[in-house]
Structure formats: C-alpha cells, structure tokens
PDB file of C-alpha atoms in Angstrom:
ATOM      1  CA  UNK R 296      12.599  89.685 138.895  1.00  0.00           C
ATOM      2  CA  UNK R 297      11.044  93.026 139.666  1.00  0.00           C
ATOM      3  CA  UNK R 298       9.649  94.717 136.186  1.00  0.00           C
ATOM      4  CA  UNK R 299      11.835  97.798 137.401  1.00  0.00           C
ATOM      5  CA  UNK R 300      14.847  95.753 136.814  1.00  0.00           C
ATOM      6  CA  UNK R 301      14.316  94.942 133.087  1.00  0.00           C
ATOM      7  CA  UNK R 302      15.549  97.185 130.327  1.00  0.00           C
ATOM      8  CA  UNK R 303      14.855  96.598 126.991  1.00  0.00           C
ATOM      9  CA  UNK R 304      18.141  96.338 124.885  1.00  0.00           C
ATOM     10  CA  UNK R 305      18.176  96.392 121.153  1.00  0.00           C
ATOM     11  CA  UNK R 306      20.996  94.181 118.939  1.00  0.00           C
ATOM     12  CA  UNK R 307      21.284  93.981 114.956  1.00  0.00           C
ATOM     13  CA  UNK R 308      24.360  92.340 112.654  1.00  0.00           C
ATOM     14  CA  UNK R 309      26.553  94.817 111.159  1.00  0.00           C
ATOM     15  CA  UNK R 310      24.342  95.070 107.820  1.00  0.00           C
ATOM     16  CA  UNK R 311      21.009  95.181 109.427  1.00  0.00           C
ATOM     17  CA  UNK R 312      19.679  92.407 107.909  1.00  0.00           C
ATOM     18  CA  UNK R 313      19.006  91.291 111.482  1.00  0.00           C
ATOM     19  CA  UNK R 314      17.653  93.510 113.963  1.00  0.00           C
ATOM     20  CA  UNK R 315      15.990  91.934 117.774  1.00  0.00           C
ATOM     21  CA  UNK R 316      14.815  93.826 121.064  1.00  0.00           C
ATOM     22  CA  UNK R 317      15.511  91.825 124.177  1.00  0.00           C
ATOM     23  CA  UNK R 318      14.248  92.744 127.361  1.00  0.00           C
ATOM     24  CA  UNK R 319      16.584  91.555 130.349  1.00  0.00           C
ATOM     25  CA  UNK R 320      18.024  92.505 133.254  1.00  0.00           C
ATOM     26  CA  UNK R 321      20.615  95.701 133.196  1.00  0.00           C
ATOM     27  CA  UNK R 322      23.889  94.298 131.163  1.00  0.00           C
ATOM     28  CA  UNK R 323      26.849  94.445 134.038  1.00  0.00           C
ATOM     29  CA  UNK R 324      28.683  91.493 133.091  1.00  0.00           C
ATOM     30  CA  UNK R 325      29.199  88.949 130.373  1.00  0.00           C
ATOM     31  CA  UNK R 326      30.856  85.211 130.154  1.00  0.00           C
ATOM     32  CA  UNK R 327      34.341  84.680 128.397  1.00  0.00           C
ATOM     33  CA  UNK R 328      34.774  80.832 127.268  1.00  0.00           C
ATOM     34  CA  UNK R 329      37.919  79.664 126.226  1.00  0.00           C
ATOM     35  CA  UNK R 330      37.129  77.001 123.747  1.00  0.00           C
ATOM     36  CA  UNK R 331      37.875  76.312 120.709  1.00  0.00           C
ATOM     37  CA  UNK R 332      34.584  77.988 118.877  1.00  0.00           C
ATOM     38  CA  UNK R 333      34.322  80.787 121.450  1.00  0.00           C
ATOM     39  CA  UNK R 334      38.219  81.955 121.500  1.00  0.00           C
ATOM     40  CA  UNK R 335      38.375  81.989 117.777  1.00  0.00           C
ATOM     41  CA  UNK R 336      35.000  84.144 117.851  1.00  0.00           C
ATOM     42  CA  UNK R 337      35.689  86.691 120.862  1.00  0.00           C
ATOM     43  CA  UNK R 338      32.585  85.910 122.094  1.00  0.00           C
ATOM     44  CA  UNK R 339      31.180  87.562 125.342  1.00  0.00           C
ATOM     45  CA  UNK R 340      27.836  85.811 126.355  1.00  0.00           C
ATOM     46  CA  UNK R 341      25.035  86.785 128.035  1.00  0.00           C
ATOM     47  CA  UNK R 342      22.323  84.533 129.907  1.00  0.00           C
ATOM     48  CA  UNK R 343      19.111  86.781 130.458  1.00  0.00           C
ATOM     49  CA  UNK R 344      16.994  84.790 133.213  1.00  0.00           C
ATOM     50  CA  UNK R 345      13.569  85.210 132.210  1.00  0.00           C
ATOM     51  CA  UNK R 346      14.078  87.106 129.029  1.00  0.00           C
ATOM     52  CA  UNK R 347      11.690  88.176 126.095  1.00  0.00           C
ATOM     53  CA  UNK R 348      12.777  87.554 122.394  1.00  0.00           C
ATOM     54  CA  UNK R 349      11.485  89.329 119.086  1.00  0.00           C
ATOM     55  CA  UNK R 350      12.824  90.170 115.680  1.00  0.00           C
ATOM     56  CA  UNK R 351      12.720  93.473 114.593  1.00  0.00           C
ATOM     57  CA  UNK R 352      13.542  92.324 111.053  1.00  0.00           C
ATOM     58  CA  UNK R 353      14.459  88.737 109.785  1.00  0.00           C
ATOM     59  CA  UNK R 354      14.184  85.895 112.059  1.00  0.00           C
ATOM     60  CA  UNK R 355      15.793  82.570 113.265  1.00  0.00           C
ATOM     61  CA  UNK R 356      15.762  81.413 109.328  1.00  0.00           C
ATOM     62  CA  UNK R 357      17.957  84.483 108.292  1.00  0.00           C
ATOM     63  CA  UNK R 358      20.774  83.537 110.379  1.00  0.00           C
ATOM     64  CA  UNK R 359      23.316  80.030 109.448  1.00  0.00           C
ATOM     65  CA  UNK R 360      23.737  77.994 112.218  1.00  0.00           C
ATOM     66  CA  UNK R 361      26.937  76.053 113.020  1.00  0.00           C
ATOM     67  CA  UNK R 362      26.893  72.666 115.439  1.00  0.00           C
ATOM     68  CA  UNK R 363      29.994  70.780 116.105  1.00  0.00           C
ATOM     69  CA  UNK R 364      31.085  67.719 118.084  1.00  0.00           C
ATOM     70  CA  UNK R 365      27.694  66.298 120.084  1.00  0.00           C
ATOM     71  CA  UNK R 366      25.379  69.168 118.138  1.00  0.00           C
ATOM     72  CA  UNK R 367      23.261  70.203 120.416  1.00  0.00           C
ATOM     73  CA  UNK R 368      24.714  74.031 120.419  1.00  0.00           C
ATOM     74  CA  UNK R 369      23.592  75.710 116.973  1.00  0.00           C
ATOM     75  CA  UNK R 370      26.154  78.978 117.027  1.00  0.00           C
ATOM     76  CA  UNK R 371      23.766  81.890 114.824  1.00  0.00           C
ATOM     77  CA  UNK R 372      25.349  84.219 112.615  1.00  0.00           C
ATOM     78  CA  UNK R 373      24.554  86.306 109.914  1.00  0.00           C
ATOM     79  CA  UNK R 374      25.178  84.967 106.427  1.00  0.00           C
ATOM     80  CA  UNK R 375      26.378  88.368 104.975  1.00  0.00           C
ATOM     81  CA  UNK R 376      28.210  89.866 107.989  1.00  0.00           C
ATOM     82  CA  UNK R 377      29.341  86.963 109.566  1.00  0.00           C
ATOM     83  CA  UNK R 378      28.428  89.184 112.807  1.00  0.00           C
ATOM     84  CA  UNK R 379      27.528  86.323 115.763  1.00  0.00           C
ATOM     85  CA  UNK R 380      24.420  86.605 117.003  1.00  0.00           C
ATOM     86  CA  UNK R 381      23.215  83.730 119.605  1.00  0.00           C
ATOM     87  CA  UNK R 382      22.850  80.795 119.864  1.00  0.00           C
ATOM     88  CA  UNK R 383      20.779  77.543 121.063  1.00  0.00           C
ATOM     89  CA  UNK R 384      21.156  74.571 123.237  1.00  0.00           C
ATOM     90  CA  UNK R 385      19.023  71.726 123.015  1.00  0.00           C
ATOM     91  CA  UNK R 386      19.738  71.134 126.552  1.00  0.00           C
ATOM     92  CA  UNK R 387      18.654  74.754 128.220  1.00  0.00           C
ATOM     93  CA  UNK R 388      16.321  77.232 127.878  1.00  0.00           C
ATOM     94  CA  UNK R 389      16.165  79.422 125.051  1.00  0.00           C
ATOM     95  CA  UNK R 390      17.957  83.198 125.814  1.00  0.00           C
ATOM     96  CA  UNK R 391      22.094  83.260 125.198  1.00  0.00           C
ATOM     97  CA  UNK R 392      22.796  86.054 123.671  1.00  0.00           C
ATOM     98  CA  UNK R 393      26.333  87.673 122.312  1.00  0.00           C
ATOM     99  CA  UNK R 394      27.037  90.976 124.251  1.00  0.00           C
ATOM    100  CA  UNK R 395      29.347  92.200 120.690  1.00  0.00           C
ATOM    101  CA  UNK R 396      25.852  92.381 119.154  1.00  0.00           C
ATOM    102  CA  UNK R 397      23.853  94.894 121.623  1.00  0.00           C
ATOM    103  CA  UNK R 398      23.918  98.723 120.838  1.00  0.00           C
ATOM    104  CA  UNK R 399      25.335 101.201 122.353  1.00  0.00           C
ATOM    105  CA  UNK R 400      26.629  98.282 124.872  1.00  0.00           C
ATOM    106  CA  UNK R 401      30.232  99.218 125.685  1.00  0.00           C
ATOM    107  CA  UNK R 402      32.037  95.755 126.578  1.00  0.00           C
ATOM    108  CA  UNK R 403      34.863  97.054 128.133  1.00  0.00           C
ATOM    109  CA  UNK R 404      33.366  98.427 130.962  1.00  0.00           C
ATOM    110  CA  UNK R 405      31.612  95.385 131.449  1.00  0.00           C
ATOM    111  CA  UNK R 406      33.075  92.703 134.316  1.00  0.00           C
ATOM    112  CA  UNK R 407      34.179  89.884 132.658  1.00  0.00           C
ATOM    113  CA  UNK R 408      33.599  86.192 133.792  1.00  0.00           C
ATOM    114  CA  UNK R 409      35.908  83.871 132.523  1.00  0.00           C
ATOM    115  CA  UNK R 410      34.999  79.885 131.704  1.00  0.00           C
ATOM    116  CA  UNK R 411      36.539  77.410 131.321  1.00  0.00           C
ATOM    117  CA  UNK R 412      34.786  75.651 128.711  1.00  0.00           C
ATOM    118  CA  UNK R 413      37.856  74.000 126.921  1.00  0.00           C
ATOM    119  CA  UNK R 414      37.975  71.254 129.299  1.00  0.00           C
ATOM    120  CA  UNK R 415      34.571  69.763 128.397  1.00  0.00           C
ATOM    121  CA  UNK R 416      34.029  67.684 125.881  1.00  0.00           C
ATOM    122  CA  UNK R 417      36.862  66.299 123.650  1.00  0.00           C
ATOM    123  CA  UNK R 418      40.003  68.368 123.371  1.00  0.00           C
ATOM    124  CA  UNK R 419      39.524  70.291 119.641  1.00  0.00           C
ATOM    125  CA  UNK R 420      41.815  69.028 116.915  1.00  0.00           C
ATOM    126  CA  UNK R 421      43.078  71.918 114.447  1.00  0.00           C
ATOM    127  CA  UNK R 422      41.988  71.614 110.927  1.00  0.00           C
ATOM    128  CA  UNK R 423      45.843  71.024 108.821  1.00  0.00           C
ATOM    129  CA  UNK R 424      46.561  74.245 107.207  1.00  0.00           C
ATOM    130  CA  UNK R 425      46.254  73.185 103.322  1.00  0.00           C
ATOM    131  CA  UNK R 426      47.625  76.494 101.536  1.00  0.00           C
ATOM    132  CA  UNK R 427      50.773  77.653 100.193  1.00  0.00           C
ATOM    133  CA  UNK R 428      53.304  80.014 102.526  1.00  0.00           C
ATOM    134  CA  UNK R 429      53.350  83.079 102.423  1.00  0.00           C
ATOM    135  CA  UNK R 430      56.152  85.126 100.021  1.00  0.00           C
ATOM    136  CA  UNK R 431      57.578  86.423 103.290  1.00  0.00           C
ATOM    137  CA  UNK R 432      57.987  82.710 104.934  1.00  0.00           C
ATOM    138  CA  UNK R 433      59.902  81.499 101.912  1.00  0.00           C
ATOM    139  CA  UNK R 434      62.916  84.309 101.221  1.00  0.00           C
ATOM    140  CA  UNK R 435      65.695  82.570 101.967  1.00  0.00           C
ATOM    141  CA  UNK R 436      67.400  83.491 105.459  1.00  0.00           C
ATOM    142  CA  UNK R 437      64.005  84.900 106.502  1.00  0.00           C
ATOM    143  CA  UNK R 438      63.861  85.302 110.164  1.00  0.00           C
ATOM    144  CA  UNK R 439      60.063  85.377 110.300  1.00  0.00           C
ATOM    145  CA  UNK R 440      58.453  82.689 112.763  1.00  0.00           C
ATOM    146  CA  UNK R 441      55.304  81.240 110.995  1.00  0.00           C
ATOM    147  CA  UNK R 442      51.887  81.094 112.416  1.00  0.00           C
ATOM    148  CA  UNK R 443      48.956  79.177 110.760  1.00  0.00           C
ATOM    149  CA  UNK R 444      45.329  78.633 111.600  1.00  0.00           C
ATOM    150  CA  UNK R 445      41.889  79.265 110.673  1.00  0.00           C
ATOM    151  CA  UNK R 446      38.465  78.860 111.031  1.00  0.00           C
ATOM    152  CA  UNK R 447      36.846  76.606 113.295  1.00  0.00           C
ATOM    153  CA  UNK R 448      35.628  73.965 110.560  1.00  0.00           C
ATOM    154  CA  UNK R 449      38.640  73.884 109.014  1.00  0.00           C
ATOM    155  CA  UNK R 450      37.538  75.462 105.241  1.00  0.00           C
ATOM    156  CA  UNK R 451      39.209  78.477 106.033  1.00  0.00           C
ATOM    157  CA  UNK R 452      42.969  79.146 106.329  1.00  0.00           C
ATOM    158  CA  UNK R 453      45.719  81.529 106.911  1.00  0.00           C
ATOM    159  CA  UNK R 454      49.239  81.659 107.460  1.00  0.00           C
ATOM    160  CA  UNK R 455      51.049  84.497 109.034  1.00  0.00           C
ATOM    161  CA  UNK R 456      55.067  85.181 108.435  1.00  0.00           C
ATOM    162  CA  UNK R 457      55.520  87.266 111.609  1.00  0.00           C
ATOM    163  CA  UNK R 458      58.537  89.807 112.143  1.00  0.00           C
ATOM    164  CA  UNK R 459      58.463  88.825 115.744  1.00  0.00           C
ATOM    165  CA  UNK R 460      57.121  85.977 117.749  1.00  0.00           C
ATOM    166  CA  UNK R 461      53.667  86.356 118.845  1.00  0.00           C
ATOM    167  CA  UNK R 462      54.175  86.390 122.489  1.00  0.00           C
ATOM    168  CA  UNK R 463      55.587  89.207 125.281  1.00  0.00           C
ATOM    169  CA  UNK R 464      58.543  90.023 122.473  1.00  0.00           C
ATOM    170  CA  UNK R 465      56.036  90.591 119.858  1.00  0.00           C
ATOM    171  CA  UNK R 466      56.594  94.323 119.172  1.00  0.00           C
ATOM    172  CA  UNK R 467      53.770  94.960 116.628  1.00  0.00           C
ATOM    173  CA  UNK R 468      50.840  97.025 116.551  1.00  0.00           C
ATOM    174  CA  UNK R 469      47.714  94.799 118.179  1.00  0.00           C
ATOM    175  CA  UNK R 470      44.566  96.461 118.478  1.00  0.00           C
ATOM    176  CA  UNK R 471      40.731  95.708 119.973  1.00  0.00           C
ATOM    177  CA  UNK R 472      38.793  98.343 118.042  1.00  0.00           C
ATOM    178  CA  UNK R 473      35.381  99.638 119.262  1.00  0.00           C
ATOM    179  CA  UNK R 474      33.931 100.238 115.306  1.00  0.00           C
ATOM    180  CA  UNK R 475      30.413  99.420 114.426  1.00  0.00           C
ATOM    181  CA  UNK R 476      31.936  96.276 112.817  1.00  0.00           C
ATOM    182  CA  UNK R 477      35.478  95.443 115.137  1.00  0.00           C
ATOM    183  CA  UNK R 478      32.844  95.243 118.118  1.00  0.00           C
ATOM    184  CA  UNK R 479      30.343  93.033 116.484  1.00  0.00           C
ATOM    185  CA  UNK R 480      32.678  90.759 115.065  1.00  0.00           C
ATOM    186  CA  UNK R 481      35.453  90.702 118.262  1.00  0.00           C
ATOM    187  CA  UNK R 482      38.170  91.004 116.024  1.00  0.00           C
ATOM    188  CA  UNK R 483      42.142  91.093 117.780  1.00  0.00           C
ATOM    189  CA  UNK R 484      43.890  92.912 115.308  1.00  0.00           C
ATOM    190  CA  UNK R 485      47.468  92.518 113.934  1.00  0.00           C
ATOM    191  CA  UNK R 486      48.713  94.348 110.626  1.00  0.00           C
ATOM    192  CA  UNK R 487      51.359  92.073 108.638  1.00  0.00           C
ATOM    193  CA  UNK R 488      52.431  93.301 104.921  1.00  0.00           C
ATOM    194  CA  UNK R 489      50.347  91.186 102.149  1.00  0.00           C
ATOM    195  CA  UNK R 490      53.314  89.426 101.269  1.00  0.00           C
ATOM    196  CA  UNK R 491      53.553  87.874 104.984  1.00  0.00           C
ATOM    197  CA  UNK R 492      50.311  86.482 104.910  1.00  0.00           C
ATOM    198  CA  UNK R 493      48.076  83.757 102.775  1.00  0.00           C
ATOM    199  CA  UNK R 494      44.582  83.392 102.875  1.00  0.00           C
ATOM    200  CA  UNK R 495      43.454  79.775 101.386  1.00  0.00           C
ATOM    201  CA  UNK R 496      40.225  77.894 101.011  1.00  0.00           C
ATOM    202  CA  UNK R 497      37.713  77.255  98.294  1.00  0.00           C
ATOM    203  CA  UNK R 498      36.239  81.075  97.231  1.00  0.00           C
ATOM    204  CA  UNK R 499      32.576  79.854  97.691  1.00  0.00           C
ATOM    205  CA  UNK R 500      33.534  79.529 101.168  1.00  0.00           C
ATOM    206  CA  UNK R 501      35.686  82.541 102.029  1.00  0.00           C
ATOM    207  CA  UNK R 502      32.675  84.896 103.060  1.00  0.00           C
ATOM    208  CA  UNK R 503      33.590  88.732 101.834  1.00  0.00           C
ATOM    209  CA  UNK R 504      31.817  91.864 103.765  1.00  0.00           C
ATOM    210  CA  UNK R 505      32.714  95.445 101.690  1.00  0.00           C
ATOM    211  CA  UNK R 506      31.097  98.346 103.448  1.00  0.00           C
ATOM    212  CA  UNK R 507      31.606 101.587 103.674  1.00  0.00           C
ATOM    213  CA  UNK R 508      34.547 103.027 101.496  1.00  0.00           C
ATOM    214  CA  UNK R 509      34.678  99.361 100.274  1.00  0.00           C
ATOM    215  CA  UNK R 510      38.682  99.443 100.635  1.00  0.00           C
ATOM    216  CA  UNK R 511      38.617  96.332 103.012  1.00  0.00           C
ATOM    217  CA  UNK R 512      36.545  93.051 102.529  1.00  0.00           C
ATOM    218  CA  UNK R 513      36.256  91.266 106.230  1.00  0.00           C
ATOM    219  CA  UNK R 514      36.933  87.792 105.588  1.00  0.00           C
ATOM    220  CA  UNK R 515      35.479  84.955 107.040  1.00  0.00           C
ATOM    221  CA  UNK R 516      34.235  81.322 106.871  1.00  0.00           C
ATOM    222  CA  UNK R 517      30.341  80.765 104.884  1.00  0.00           C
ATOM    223  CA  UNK R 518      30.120  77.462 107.265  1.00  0.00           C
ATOM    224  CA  UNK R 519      31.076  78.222 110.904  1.00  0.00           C
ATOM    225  CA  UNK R 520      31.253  82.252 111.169  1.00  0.00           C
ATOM    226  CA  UNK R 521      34.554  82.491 112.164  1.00  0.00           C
ATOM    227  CA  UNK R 522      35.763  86.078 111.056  1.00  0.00           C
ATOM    228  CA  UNK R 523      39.698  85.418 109.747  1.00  0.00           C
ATOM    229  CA  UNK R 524      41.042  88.701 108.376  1.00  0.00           C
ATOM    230  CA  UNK R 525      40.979  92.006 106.966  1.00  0.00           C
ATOM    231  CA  UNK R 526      41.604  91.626 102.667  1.00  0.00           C
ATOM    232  CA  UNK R 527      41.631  94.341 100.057  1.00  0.00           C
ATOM    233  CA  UNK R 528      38.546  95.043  98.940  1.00  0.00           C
ATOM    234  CA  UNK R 529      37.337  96.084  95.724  1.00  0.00           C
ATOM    235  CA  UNK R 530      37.574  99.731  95.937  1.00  0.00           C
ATOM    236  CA  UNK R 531      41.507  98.778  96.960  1.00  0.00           C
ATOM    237  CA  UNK R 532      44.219 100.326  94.534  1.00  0.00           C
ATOM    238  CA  UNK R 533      47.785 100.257  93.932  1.00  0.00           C
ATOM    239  CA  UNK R 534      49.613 101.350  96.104  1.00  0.00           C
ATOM    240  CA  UNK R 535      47.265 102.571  99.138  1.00  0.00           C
ATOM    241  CA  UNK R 536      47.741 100.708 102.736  1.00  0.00           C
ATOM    242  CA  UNK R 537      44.781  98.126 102.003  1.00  0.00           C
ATOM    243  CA  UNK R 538      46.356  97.068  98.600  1.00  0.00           C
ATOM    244  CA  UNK R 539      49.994  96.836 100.878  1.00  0.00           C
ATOM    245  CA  UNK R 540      48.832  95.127 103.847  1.00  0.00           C
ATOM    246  CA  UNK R 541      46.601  92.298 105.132  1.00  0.00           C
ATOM    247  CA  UNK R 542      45.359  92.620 108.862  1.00  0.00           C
ATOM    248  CA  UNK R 543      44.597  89.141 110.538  1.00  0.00           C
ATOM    249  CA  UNK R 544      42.497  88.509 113.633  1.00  0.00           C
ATOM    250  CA  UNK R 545      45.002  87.160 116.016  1.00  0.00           C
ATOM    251  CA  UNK R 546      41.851  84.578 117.248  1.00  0.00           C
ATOM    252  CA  UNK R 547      42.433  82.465 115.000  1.00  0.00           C
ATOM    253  CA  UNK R 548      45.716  81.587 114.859  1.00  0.00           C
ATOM    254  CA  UNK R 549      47.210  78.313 116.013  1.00  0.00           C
ATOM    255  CA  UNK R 550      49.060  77.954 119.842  1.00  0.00           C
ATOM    256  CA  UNK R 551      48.961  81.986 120.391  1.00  0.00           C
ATOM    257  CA  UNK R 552      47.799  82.815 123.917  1.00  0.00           C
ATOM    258  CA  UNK R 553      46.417  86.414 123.539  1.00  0.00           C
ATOM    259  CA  UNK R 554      47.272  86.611 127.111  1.00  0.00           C
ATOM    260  CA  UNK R 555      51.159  86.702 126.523  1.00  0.00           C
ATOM    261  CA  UNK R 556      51.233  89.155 124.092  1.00  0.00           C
ATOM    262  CA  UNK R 557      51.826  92.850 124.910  1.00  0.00           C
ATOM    263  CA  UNK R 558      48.539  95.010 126.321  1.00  0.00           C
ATOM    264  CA  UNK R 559      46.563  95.458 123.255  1.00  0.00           C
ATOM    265  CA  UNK R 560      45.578  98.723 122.206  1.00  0.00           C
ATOM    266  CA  UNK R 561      42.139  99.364 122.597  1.00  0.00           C
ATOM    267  CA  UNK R 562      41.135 101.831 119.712  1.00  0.00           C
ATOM    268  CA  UNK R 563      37.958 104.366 119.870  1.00  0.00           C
ATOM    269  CA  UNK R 564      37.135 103.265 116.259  1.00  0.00           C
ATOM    270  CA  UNK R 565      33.554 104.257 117.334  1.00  0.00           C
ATOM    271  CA  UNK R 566      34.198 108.183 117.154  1.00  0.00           C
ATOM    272  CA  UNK R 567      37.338 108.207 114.873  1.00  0.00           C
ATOM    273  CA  UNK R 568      36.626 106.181 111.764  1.00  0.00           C
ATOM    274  CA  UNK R 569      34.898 107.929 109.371  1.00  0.00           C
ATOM    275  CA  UNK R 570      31.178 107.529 107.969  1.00  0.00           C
ATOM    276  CA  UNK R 571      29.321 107.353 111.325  1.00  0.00           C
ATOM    277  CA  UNK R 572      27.486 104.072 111.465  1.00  0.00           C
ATOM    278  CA  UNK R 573      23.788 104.553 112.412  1.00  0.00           C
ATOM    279  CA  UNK R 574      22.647 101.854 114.158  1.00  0.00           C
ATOM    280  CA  UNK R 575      19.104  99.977 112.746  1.00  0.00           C
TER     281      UNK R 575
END
C-alpha cells in the first residue's frame, strides 16, 4: 500500500476516556453484519489492511470486553459510555475497527457492505423478557401491539406498548441522528410515552450516561454494551418531554426488521443540538 494512500484517522468514546489515532487507508466503505450482537449494536466495521494502532489516552484495559458463543471475538466498549469501540479475534489479525467511533467520519455517505453473519454459528436464542408490562400494555381494551427485547446477554430488558405495529404501518417518528453521541452509539430511535415502555434488570447492571444538560441518561447493559434506551435523567423534572417520554433504540427489540419500517429520518443532530461537542 503506497504511504500516499494512508491517512491518519483519529476515534475516541463519547466521554473521552478513550481516545486512538489509526492510520489506514482513506475510509470509503464499511461492513454491515446482521447478527445478533452486531444488529442490536448498529455496528459499521472497518478492516484496515496493514494498519497502525496507538492510544491517545487509556488503553486496551480501559475498555470491557464482551465474548459470546465460541469466544474468540472480544467486542470493546467503553465502561462509562457504552460507545463500541473494536474489537478482537483470536483467529485474525489485530485491526477491526467501528466506523461510529472515527471523527468527523460521516457514515452516511459511506457505501455500505452488507454481511451476512447471522447464518454462522448457532442461530441466537433471545434472552426471556423477565419484567413487568408496561402501564400502556395493560389498560383494558388497549390496542397497543407489544414489543420486548433487550440486550444481547440477556441482563437488560425492555418492553415497548406501541400505538402502531412496528412495520410499513408504523406511523411514528423514527430517527438515525448524527449527534456526537447518536453516531457513536448507532442508536434507531423511536419516542413512546413513559407509560408505554418498561425498562427491567438489576440497577448494577443498567449502565446510565448523563451528559450535557443531564435531562436524558442513555441506558445500556454494564456486561455486553448494548445501548437500550433513552431514560430521564437526573436533571429531568415534572412535566418536561424527558420526564413524559422514554425513547427506545428500535435495535434491540425482538422480530422487528428495521428494513420494513417507514424511511427513517435521518436527523443533523451534529449542527442542531445544542452545546457543540468538541471532539478529544
């Protein structure tokens, strides 16, 4: 590879606690796998040929690492963020790398590659959802169709009473945003009321991320990564939209093929959602 082809690119989680320069070839496209872990995650991966590694801050030991059925892929996020970073695979050279996490990278201009990685390995079984329904699911002659699902391990869960079903007659808002953190974390947006929607698990492993005007705490699972929704957070108060409502990421949820739902709205978070995020 000629040196004049190799730019250096720079990544970092959403609250800089990790921060790595990779030098690779110019970013034009990125892989889209469609099993279980990388569907639930959003992930678009990259495989530099030849490509050069360092932290910036933190290291391999400041990220958890997830493995699943044989274990030889360790998935790398950050314990704090729960933004996906990369990963390993004892069976390949080092150097896959999430696309979400590179700066200034804008992914939906890139060409993407689709795999089909759900047809290897043993067909993933979906953890039982183990919470109560939501409010919404049990008023009597509710017409809501229910939805549940979760993280990948199965210690995270949420159940969705949806006005409409989640397919071409859905006729709610979904949205891919391009925000410092929507991007990072690949989130598919939908916006049910509070009372449609329960979030269960054990707290010490429901992961909570405040930033910013602190309204919102991104949820998501200490053990795998897997980013699950959008809670009040603890500058939330009575009676404003994050205290009313409870955004999921649509990822997650059980049998929903994002494919069949309406065209998503794709939302220049980026330049409209106030304080500017300054990269590390």
């Amino acid at each position: 590879m000629a040196g004049s082809d190799i730019k250096t690119y720079r990544g970092n989680c959403h609250c800089g606690a990790i921060v790595f320069e990779a030098e690779m070839a110019e970013i034009k496209a990125a892989k889209a796998c469609n099993c279980s872990i990388c569907h639930k995650k959003g992930y678009l991966w990259l495989y530099p040929e030849g490509e050069r590694l360092r932290f910036v801050k933190g290291s391999d030991d400041s990220m958890t690492g997830y493995t699943f059925g044989s274990g030889k892929i360790k998935h790398q996020f950050c314990p704090t963020c729960a933004t996906p970073l990369m990963a390993r695979n004892d069976d390949a050279p080092p150097g896959k790398r999430l696309a979400h996490a590179i700066q200034g990278l804008n992914t939906w201009d890139l060409k993407i590659e689709p795999f089909n990685g759900a047809e290897i390995g043993a067909p993933y079984e979906h953890p039982e959802f183990k919470g109560h329904l939501p409010e919404a699911a049990t008023v009597e002659g509710s017409s809501t169709t229910l939805y549940t699902g979760g993280c990948h391990c199965g210690r995270v869960g949420v159940a969705v009473a949806s006005e409409w079903p989640l397919d071409k007659r859905y006729e709610g808002r979904t949205i891919e945003c391009n925000c410092s953190i929507c991007e990072r974390n690949a989130y598919r947006w939908m916006y049910p009321p509070r009372q449609a929607v329960t979030l269960a698990g054990e707290e010490a492993d429901i992961g909570r991320y405040p930033f910013g005007r602190r309204k919102f705490d991104k949820t998501f699972c200490r053990v795998c990564g897997v980013n699950v929704s959008n809670d009040r957070g603890p500058e939330a108060v009575a009676g404003d939209w994050p205290e009313a409502n409870h955004p999921v990421n649509i990822r997650v949820l059980r049998g929903v093929d994002l494919e069949r739902l309406p065209a998503v709205e794709k939302y220049d978070g980026w330049n409209k959602l106030p304080p500017a995020y300054e990269n590390p």
